[in-house]
Coordinates of C-alpha atoms and ligand atoms in Angstrom, one line a residue:
M1 CA 66.4 -80.5 -49.0
T2 CA 68.5 -80.3 -52.2
G3 CA 68.3 -78.0 -55.1
F4 CA 66.8 -80.4 -57.6
D5 CA 64.3 -83.3 -57.5
L6 CA 66.4 -85.0 -60.3
I7 CA 69.6 -84.5 -62.1
I8 CA 70.5 -86.4 -65.3
R9 CA 74.3 -86.3 -65.3
N10 CA 76.9 -86.4 -68.0
G11 CA 74.6 -87.2 -70.9
T12 CA 74.7 -85.9 -74.4
V13 CA 71.6 -83.7 -74.6
V14 CA 70.1 -83.6 -78.1
T15 CA 67.5 -81.1 -79.2
A16 CA 66.2 -80.4 -82.7
S17 CA 68.9 -77.8 -83.1
D18 CA 71.8 -78.6 -80.7
T19 CA 73.9 -81.4 -79.3
M20 CA 75.7 -80.7 -76.0
L21 CA 77.3 -82.5 -73.1
C22 CA 75.7 -81.2 -69.9
D23 CA 73.6 -82.1 -66.8
V24 CA 69.8 -81.5 -66.8
G25 CA 68.3 -80.3 -63.5
V26 CA 64.6 -81.0 -62.8
R27 CA 62.3 -79.5 -60.2
N28 CA 58.6 -79.8 -59.8
G29 CA 58.3 -81.7 -63.1
K30 CA 60.0 -79.0 -65.1
V31 CA 63.5 -78.6 -66.6
V32 CA 65.1 -75.8 -64.5
A33 CA 68.8 -76.0 -65.3
L34 CA 71.1 -77.1 -68.1
A35 CA 74.7 -76.8 -67.1
D36 CA 78.1 -78.4 -66.6
K37 CA 78.2 -80.2 -63.2
L38 CA 75.0 -79.2 -61.4
G39 CA 75.0 -79.6 -57.6
A40 CA 73.0 -82.2 -55.7
A41 CA 69.6 -83.8 -56.2
D42 CA 67.2 -86.2 -54.4
R43 CA 67.7 -88.5 -57.4
E44 CA 70.5 -88.7 -59.9
I45 CA 70.7 -90.7 -63.1
D46 CA 74.1 -91.3 -64.7
A47 CA 73.7 -90.8 -68.4
T48 CA 77.4 -91.2 -69.3
G49 CA 77.6 -92.5 -72.9
L50 CA 73.9 -92.1 -73.3
L51 CA 71.7 -89.7 -75.3
V52 CA 69.3 -87.4 -73.4
M53 CA 66.5 -86.4 -75.8
P54 CA 63.0 -84.9 -75.5
G55 CA 60.5 -87.7 -74.9
G56 CA 58.8 -88.7 -78.1
I57 CA 55.5 -87.3 -79.1
D58 CA 53.3 -89.6 -81.2
S59 CA 50.8 -87.3 -82.7
H60 CA 48.9 -90.0 -84.6
V61 CA 47.6 -92.9 -82.5
H62 CA 44.2 -94.6 -82.0
L63 CA 43.2 -95.7 -78.5
A64 CA 39.8 -97.1 -77.5
Q65 CA 38.3 -95.5 -80.6
P66 CA 34.8 -96.8 -81.3
T67 CA 34.3 -98.7 -84.6
S68 CA 31.1 -99.4 -86.5
D69 CA 32.0 -102.9 -87.9
G70 CA 32.2 -105.0 -84.7
S71 CA 35.9 -104.7 -84.4
V72 CA 37.5 -103.6 -81.1
M73 CA 40.8 -101.7 -80.8
A74 CA 43.3 -103.7 -78.8
D75 CA 44.6 -100.8 -76.8
D76 CA 42.8 -98.5 -74.4
F77 CA 44.4 -95.5 -72.8
E78 CA 46.1 -97.6 -70.2
S79 CA 47.8 -100.2 -72.4
G80 CA 48.4 -97.7 -75.2
T81 CA 50.2 -95.1 -73.1
R82 CA 52.1 -97.9 -71.3
S83 CA 53.3 -99.2 -74.6
A84 CA 54.1 -95.7 -75.8
A85 CA 56.1 -94.9 -72.7
C86 CA 58.2 -98.1 -73.0
G87 CA 59.0 -97.1 -76.6
G88 CA 60.4 -93.7 -75.5
N89 CA 57.3 -91.5 -75.7
T90 CA 56.0 -89.0 -73.2
T91 CA 52.9 -87.6 -75.0
V92 CA 50.4 -89.2 -77.4
I93 CA 47.6 -87.6 -79.4
P94 CA 44.8 -90.1 -80.0
F95 CA 41.7 -89.3 -82.0
S96 CA 38.2 -88.7 -80.6
L97 CA 35.7 -89.9 -83.2
Q98 CA 32.5 -88.2 -83.9
E99 CA 30.3 -91.0 -85.2
R100 CA 27.6 -90.1 -87.8
G101 CA 24.5 -88.8 -86.2
K102 CA 26.3 -88.0 -82.9
S103 CA 27.4 -84.8 -81.3
L104 CA 31.0 -83.7 -81.9
L105 CA 31.2 -82.1 -78.4
K106 CA 29.9 -85.3 -76.7
S107 CA 32.3 -87.5 -78.6
V108 CA 35.2 -85.5 -77.2
E109 CA 33.8 -85.6 -73.7
E110 CA 33.4 -89.4 -74.0
H111 CA 36.9 -89.8 -75.1
H112 CA 38.1 -87.8 -72.1
Q113 CA 36.2 -90.2 -69.9
R114 CA 37.9 -93.2 -71.6
A115 CA 41.3 -91.6 -70.8
K116 CA 40.6 -90.3 -67.3
G117 CA 42.9 -91.8 -64.7
K118 CA 44.3 -94.4 -67.1
C119 CA 47.4 -92.8 -68.7
Y120 CA 51.0 -93.4 -67.9
I121 CA 52.0 -90.3 -69.9
D122 CA 50.3 -87.1 -71.0
Y123 CA 47.8 -87.1 -73.8
A124 CA 46.1 -84.6 -76.0
L125 CA 43.2 -85.2 -78.5
H126 CA 42.4 -84.6 -82.1
A127 CA 38.8 -84.6 -83.2
I128 CA 37.5 -86.6 -86.2
I129 CA 34.5 -85.0 -87.9
T130 CA 32.3 -87.4 -89.9
D131 CA 29.1 -85.5 -89.7
P132 CA 29.7 -81.8 -90.4
T133 CA 26.2 -80.5 -89.4
P134 CA 25.7 -76.8 -88.6
Q135 CA 25.6 -77.8 -84.9
A136 CA 29.0 -79.6 -85.2
L137 CA 30.7 -76.9 -87.2
E138 CA 29.2 -73.7 -85.8
K139 CA 28.4 -74.6 -82.2
D140 CA 30.5 -77.6 -81.1
L141 CA 33.8 -76.9 -82.9
P142 CA 34.4 -73.5 -81.3
Q143 CA 33.9 -75.1 -77.9
V144 CA 36.1 -78.1 -78.8
V145 CA 38.9 -75.8 -79.9
Q146 CA 38.5 -73.6 -76.9
D147 CA 38.9 -76.8 -74.8
G148 CA 42.3 -77.4 -76.3
V149 CA 41.4 -79.9 -79.1
T150 CA 42.8 -77.7 -81.8
S151 CA 43.1 -80.2 -84.7
V152 CA 40.5 -81.9 -86.8
K153 CA 40.9 -85.0 -89.0
I154 CA 38.7 -85.7 -92.0
F155 CA 38.4 -88.8 -94.1
M156 CA 38.0 -89.1 -97.8
T157 CA 37.4 -92.9 -97.6
Y158 CA 35.4 -95.4 -95.5
Q159 CA 31.7 -95.9 -95.8
D160 CA 30.9 -94.4 -92.4
M161 CA 33.4 -91.6 -92.4
A162 CA 34.1 -90.3 -95.9
L163 CA 33.1 -86.7 -96.5
N164 CA 32.0 -85.6 -99.9
D165 CA 33.7 -82.6 -101.6
A166 CA 31.1 -80.1 -100.3
E167 CA 31.5 -81.4 -96.8
I168 CA 35.3 -81.2 -97.0
F169 CA 34.9 -77.6 -98.2
K170 CA 32.6 -76.8 -95.3
V171 CA 34.9 -78.4 -92.6
M172 CA 37.8 -76.4 -94.0
E173 CA 35.9 -73.2 -93.8
A174 CA 35.0 -74.0 -90.2
T175 CA 38.6 -74.9 -89.2
R176 CA 39.8 -71.8 -90.8
R177 CA 37.4 -69.7 -88.8
E178 CA 38.2 -71.4 -85.6
G179 CA 42.0 -71.5 -86.1
A180 CA 42.1 -75.3 -86.0
L181 CA 44.5 -77.4 -88.0
T182 CA 42.9 -79.7 -90.7
M183 CA 44.3 -83.2 -91.1
V184 CA 43.3 -85.4 -93.9
H185 CA 43.2 -89.1 -94.7
A186 CA 43.5 -88.9 -98.4
E187 CA 42.2 -91.9 -100.4
N188 CA 39.4 -91.9 -102.9
F189 CA 36.5 -93.9 -101.5
D190 CA 34.5 -94.5 -104.7
A191 CA 37.6 -95.7 -106.6
I192 CA 38.5 -98.1 -103.8
Q193 CA 34.9 -99.5 -103.8
Q194 CA 35.1 -100.1 -107.6
M195 CA 38.5 -101.7 -107.3
T196 CA 37.2 -103.9 -104.4
E197 CA 34.3 -105.2 -106.4
R198 CA 36.6 -106.0 -109.4
L199 CA 39.0 -107.9 -107.2
E200 CA 36.3 -109.9 -105.5
Q201 CA 34.8 -110.8 -108.8
A202 CA 38.3 -112.0 -110.0
G203 CA 38.6 -114.2 -106.9
Q204 CA 41.4 -112.0 -105.4
A205 CA 39.8 -111.2 -102.1
G206 CA 42.6 -112.3 -99.8
P207 CA 44.6 -109.8 -97.7
R208 CA 46.8 -108.9 -100.6
G209 CA 43.7 -107.6 -102.3
H210 CA 43.6 -104.8 -99.8
A211 CA 46.7 -103.3 -101.2
E212 CA 45.6 -103.9 -104.8
S213 CA 42.3 -102.2 -104.1
R214 CA 43.9 -98.9 -103.1
P215 CA 47.0 -98.4 -105.3
I216 CA 48.9 -95.1 -104.8
V217 CA 47.0 -93.3 -107.6
V218 CA 43.9 -93.5 -105.3
E219 CA 45.9 -91.7 -102.6
R220 CA 47.6 -89.3 -105.0
E221 CA 44.3 -88.2 -106.5
A222 CA 42.7 -87.6 -103.1
T223 CA 45.8 -85.7 -101.9
H224 CA 45.7 -83.4 -104.9
R225 CA 42.0 -82.8 -104.3
A226 CA 42.4 -82.0 -100.6
I227 CA 45.3 -79.7 -101.4
S228 CA 43.2 -77.9 -104.0
F229 CA 40.4 -77.4 -101.6
A230 CA 42.8 -76.1 -99.0
E231 CA 44.1 -73.6 -101.5
L232 CA 40.5 -72.5 -102.4
V233 CA 39.6 -72.1 -98.8
D234 CA 43.0 -70.6 -97.9
V235 CA 43.7 -72.9 -95.0
P236 CA 46.8 -75.0 -94.0
L237 CA 46.5 -78.7 -94.5
F238 CA 48.3 -81.6 -92.8
V239 CA 48.3 -84.8 -94.9
V240 CA 48.6 -87.9 -92.7
H241 CA 50.2 -91.3 -93.3
V242 CA 51.8 -90.6 -96.7
S243 CA 52.8 -93.9 -98.2
G244 CA 55.0 -93.1 -101.3
G245 CA 56.5 -91.2 -104.1
D246 CA 53.5 -90.0 -106.1
V247 CA 52.0 -88.5 -103.0
I248 CA 55.2 -86.9 -101.9
E249 CA 55.3 -85.3 -105.4
Q250 CA 52.0 -83.7 -104.7
I251 CA 53.1 -82.4 -101.3
E252 CA 56.3 -80.9 -102.8
W253 CA 54.4 -79.5 -105.7
A254 CA 52.1 -77.7 -103.3
K255 CA 55.0 -76.5 -101.1
R256 CA 56.8 -75.1 -104.3
R257 CA 53.6 -73.1 -105.0
G258 CA 54.0 -71.6 -101.5
L259 CA 50.9 -73.4 -100.1
P260 CA 50.9 -74.3 -96.4
I261 CA 50.7 -78.0 -97.0
Y262 CA 52.4 -80.4 -94.5
A263 CA 52.7 -84.1 -94.1
E264 CA 53.8 -87.1 -92.0
T265 CA 54.9 -90.6 -92.8
C266 CA 55.0 -93.7 -90.6
P267 CA 57.3 -96.8 -90.0
Q268 CA 55.1 -99.1 -92.1
Y269 CA 55.9 -97.1 -95.3
L270 CA 59.6 -97.3 -94.6
T271 CA 60.0 -100.9 -93.7
L272 CA 57.0 -103.0 -95.0
T273 CA 55.8 -103.7 -98.5
A274 CA 52.5 -105.0 -100.1
D275 CA 54.2 -108.4 -100.3
D276 CA 53.8 -108.6 -96.5
L277 CA 50.1 -108.9 -97.1
D278 CA 50.6 -111.8 -99.4
N279 CA 49.8 -114.8 -97.3
A280 CA 47.1 -117.3 -98.0
N281 CA 46.4 -118.3 -94.5
M282 CA 45.3 -114.8 -93.3
E283 CA 48.7 -113.9 -91.8
G284 CA 48.8 -111.1 -94.3
S285 CA 45.9 -109.4 -92.5
K286 CA 48.4 -108.5 -89.8
Y287 CA 49.7 -105.9 -92.2
V288 CA 46.4 -104.5 -93.5
C289 CA 46.4 -100.8 -92.9
S290 CA 45.4 -97.8 -94.9
P291 CA 47.1 -96.6 -97.0
P292 CA 48.8 -99.9 -97.5
P293 CA 52.5 -100.5 -97.5
R294 CA 53.8 -100.1 -101.1
D295 CA 57.1 -101.3 -102.6
K296 CA 60.8 -100.8 -102.2
A297 CA 60.8 -97.8 -104.5
N298 CA 58.2 -96.1 -102.5
Q299 CA 60.0 -96.9 -99.2
K300 CA 63.0 -95.2 -100.7
A301 CA 60.9 -92.2 -101.7
C302 CA 59.7 -91.9 -98.1
W303 CA 63.2 -92.2 -96.7
D304 CA 64.5 -89.6 -99.1
A305 CA 61.7 -87.2 -98.3
L306 CA 62.3 -87.7 -94.6
A307 CA 66.0 -86.8 -95.1
R308 CA 65.3 -83.6 -96.9
D309 CA 62.6 -82.5 -94.4
V310 CA 59.6 -82.8 -96.6
F311 CA 57.8 -84.5 -93.7
S312 CA 57.2 -82.5 -90.6
T313 CA 56.6 -85.4 -88.3
F314 CA 57.0 -89.2 -88.1
T315 CA 54.1 -91.0 -86.4
S316 CA 53.1 -94.6 -85.7
D317 CA 49.4 -94.5 -86.8
H318 CA 49.1 -97.1 -84.0
C319 CA 45.7 -98.7 -84.7
P320 CA 46.0 -102.2 -83.1
F321 CA 43.6 -105.1 -83.7
I322 CA 44.3 -108.5 -82.1
Y323 CA 45.0 -111.1 -84.8
E324 CA 43.5 -114.2 -83.0
S325 CA 40.2 -112.6 -82.3
D326 CA 36.7 -112.4 -83.8
T327 CA 36.7 -108.7 -82.9
G328 CA 40.1 -108.3 -84.5
K329 CA 41.8 -109.3 -87.7
K330 CA 39.9 -112.6 -87.8
K331 CA 36.5 -110.9 -87.6
A332 CA 33.6 -112.6 -89.2
G333 CA 33.9 -112.5 -93.0
S334 CA 37.6 -111.5 -93.0
D335 CA 38.5 -114.9 -94.5
T336 CA 36.1 -114.3 -97.4
S337 CA 37.2 -110.8 -98.3
F338 CA 39.8 -108.3 -97.2
K339 CA 37.1 -105.7 -97.0
Y340 CA 36.1 -107.2 -93.6
V341 CA 39.6 -107.0 -92.1
P342 CA 39.9 -104.1 -89.7
N343 CA 42.4 -101.5 -91.0
G344 CA 45.3 -100.8 -88.8
I345 CA 48.5 -102.1 -87.2
P346 CA 50.2 -101.6 -83.8
G347 CA 53.4 -99.5 -83.6
V348 CA 53.4 -96.9 -80.9
E349 CA 56.2 -98.8 -79.0
T350 CA 58.4 -99.6 -82.0
R351 CA 58.1 -96.3 -83.9
L352 CA 61.2 -94.6 -82.4
P353 CA 63.5 -97.5 -82.1
I354 CA 62.9 -98.3 -85.8
L355 CA 63.5 -94.7 -86.8
F356 CA 66.7 -94.6 -84.7
R357 CA 68.1 -97.8 -86.2
K358 CA 67.1 -97.4 -89.8
G359 CA 67.3 -93.6 -89.8
V360 CA 70.1 -92.5 -87.5
S361 CA 72.3 -95.6 -87.1
E362 CA 72.2 -96.3 -90.8
G363 CA 73.0 -92.7 -91.7
R364 CA 69.8 -91.6 -93.4
I365 CA 69.0 -88.8 -90.9
N366 CA 71.0 -87.1 -88.2
L367 CA 70.3 -87.0 -84.5
N368 CA 68.8 -83.5 -84.6
Q369 CA 66.5 -84.5 -87.4
F370 CA 65.5 -87.6 -85.3
V371 CA 64.5 -85.3 -82.4
A372 CA 62.6 -82.9 -84.7
L373 CA 60.7 -85.8 -86.4
S374 CA 60.1 -87.7 -83.1
A375 CA 59.1 -84.8 -80.8
T376 CA 59.8 -81.2 -81.5
N377 CA 57.9 -80.8 -84.7
H378 CA 54.9 -82.6 -83.3
A379 CA 54.8 -80.1 -80.4
K380 CA 55.0 -77.1 -82.9
V381 CA 52.5 -78.5 -85.4
Y382 CA 50.0 -79.3 -82.6
G383 CA 50.3 -76.3 -80.4
M384 CA 52.3 -77.6 -77.4
Y385 CA 55.7 -76.0 -78.0
P386 CA 57.9 -75.2 -76.0
R387 CA 56.1 -76.8 -73.1
K388 CA 56.6 -80.1 -74.9
G389 CA 59.0 -81.4 -77.5
T390 CA 62.3 -79.9 -76.3
I391 CA 64.7 -79.8 -73.4
A392 CA 64.8 -76.2 -72.3
I393 CA 64.5 -74.2 -69.1
G394 CA 60.8 -74.2 -68.3
S395 CA 59.8 -77.1 -70.5
D396 CA 58.0 -80.1 -69.0
A397 CA 60.6 -82.7 -67.9
D398 CA 59.6 -85.2 -70.5
I399 CA 62.8 -86.9 -71.4
A400 CA 63.9 -90.2 -73.0
I401 CA 67.4 -91.4 -72.3
W402 CA 68.6 -93.6 -75.1
D403 CA 71.5 -96.1 -75.2
P404 CA 72.6 -95.8 -78.8
N405 CA 74.5 -99.1 -78.7
K406 CA 71.8 -101.3 -77.1
C407 CA 71.0 -104.1 -79.5
V408 CA 67.4 -105.5 -79.5
T409 CA 65.6 -108.0 -81.6
L410 CA 62.0 -106.9 -81.8
S411 CA 59.5 -109.5 -80.7
Q412 CA 55.9 -109.6 -79.5
S413 CA 57.1 -111.0 -76.2
M414 CA 59.0 -107.8 -75.2
L415 CA 56.3 -105.3 -76.1
N416 CA 53.8 -103.8 -73.7
H417 CA 50.8 -103.2 -76.0
N418 CA 47.7 -105.3 -75.7
C419 CA 48.0 -106.6 -79.2
D420 CA 49.0 -110.2 -79.9
Y421 CA 51.6 -109.6 -82.6
T422 CA 54.0 -107.0 -84.0
P423 CA 54.4 -106.5 -87.7
Y424 CA 58.1 -106.0 -87.1
E425 CA 58.8 -109.4 -85.5
G426 CA 62.5 -110.2 -85.7
M427 CA 63.7 -106.8 -86.8
E428 CA 67.3 -106.2 -85.5
L429 CA 67.7 -102.9 -83.8
K430 CA 70.5 -100.9 -82.4
G431 CA 69.6 -98.0 -80.0
Y432 CA 66.8 -98.2 -77.5
P433 CA 65.3 -95.9 -74.9
V434 CA 66.5 -97.1 -71.5
T435 CA 64.9 -94.6 -69.1
V436 CA 61.7 -92.5 -69.9
I437 CA 60.8 -89.6 -67.7
S438 CA 57.4 -88.0 -67.8
N439 CA 56.9 -84.7 -65.9
G440 CA 60.1 -85.5 -63.9
E441 CA 59.2 -89.0 -62.9
V442 CA 60.5 -92.2 -64.3
V443 CA 57.7 -94.1 -66.2
A444 CA 59.6 -96.7 -68.0
E445 CA 63.0 -98.5 -67.7
N446 CA 64.6 -100.9 -70.1
G447 CA 61.4 -101.4 -72.0
R448 CA 59.2 -102.0 -69.0
P449 CA 56.7 -99.7 -67.2
V450 CA 57.6 -98.3 -63.8
G451 CA 54.8 -97.5 -61.3
S452 CA 51.2 -97.4 -62.2
A453 CA 48.9 -95.6 -64.6
G454 CA 47.0 -92.5 -63.8
K455 CA 49.6 -89.7 -63.6
G456 CA 49.4 -88.8 -67.3
K457 CA 47.1 -85.7 -67.8
F458 CA 45.3 -84.0 -70.6
I459 CA 47.2 -81.4 -72.4
S460 CA 45.0 -78.6 -73.6
R461 CA 46.7 -77.4 -76.8
G462 CA 47.0 -73.9 -78.3
K463 CA 47.0 -73.1 -82.0
S464 CA 49.3 -74.9 -84.4
S465 CA 52.4 -73.0 -85.4
L466 CA 51.2 -73.7 -89.0
I467 CA 48.1 -71.5 -88.5
P468 CA 48.7 -67.8 -89.4
T469 CA 48.2 -65.5 -86.4
Ligands
LIG501 N1 43.5 -94.4 -90.9 C1 44.2 -94.1 -89.9 O1 44.7 -93.0 -89.7 N2 44.5 -95.1 -89.0 C2 44.1 -96.4 -89.1 C3 43.1 -96.6 -90.2 C4 43.0 -95.5 -91.1 O2 42.4 -95.7 -92.1
LIG502 ZN1 43.8 -92.3 -91.6
LIG503 ZN1 45.4 -93.3 -88.0

């Protein structure tokens, strides 16, 4: 019998605030010691020359989410959490979708069933509300929040999901009352529909049309409207998947006014452009996501905003659809109009290596910002801190050990998702997670899963740190 189950030795431990050379001692799945030269352990990992960081938290992923258009998400909880673990993550937060006409409470229960026994790493859930009935807002939501699902996403676009202004107002009043965090997908549905018709009539219905149908003004207008409602109702708001400069302006405008408005961005807005959708033979559909990737100037705007801490979190918006499939990107009709192409791209495994390479290695952000953007702020924003998102005495032993010098060329063949492509094929990276530890146990090594699924558990979350007490 030794003092620790695991010691990670001689690594450079990085948190959102500190960088220090020390050993990390783990017992019963928790961090129990941080010190110079700890004693003995059942298992030791030599982290000399490596970075020891909190396991990533990806607070925006879609796994096994039902759809209404015949498309099927490529990843369920097993393949999605496997892929996440191999990319340096130890917690994901997928969305439970309330379909119109269905119970909010039941939708959460059903998503729990889809996750049960399948996860490589821990998971929490957000709720999507598409049908804000009195039952959903007054009866179900209090229960859902009490059960640890403390954030609610609403949509301002999509036929089956968009809420009108009155509904947005009502949901915000309910989240305010229940102390849940409101997240918003801000794009103007009516404007997108008009633009889509115009493009189809002009014979511009290929994948590129997707980006043309929802230019940034559509996102900017909806963001401003959502911010205005949040101000009226007096509730914090989290704007998801921000794609460029005009929207960042809105977020910063709100922050300057002292409003509690927060936001995330994603790898696609830092590395892809609308030109990637421009491909006559449907390959462009591999990049169809919403909001769409913009242009180089908007990429720069997102990088600059990341560097000056405008964004609280950096997420993947992993929403994978198989390319070569009639339930995926090549779904019936998708060759006749972009409006039939399912929206979403894979990215849970590549999110952090891309941020490390393009952000840290290329000098746009520092290591402590990397940790804040990849883990710590997610834990704070979504009510899991300090159990998750840091390396501290008493925290869950969720740790990713990174080799900052490991060179990798991203390719579909090395990834562990269930999708058949990566939008980042061929990207040259430096820095990769080499050992990923969830609750004190190794779950991934050198980009491959270790052991089997099933040990990841549901994390019942508390209130967001953004909600006033
Ligand atoms: N919104 C998301 O958050 N993910 C994928 C598709 C979408 O529209
Ligand atoms: Zn969205
Ligand atoms: Zn999403």
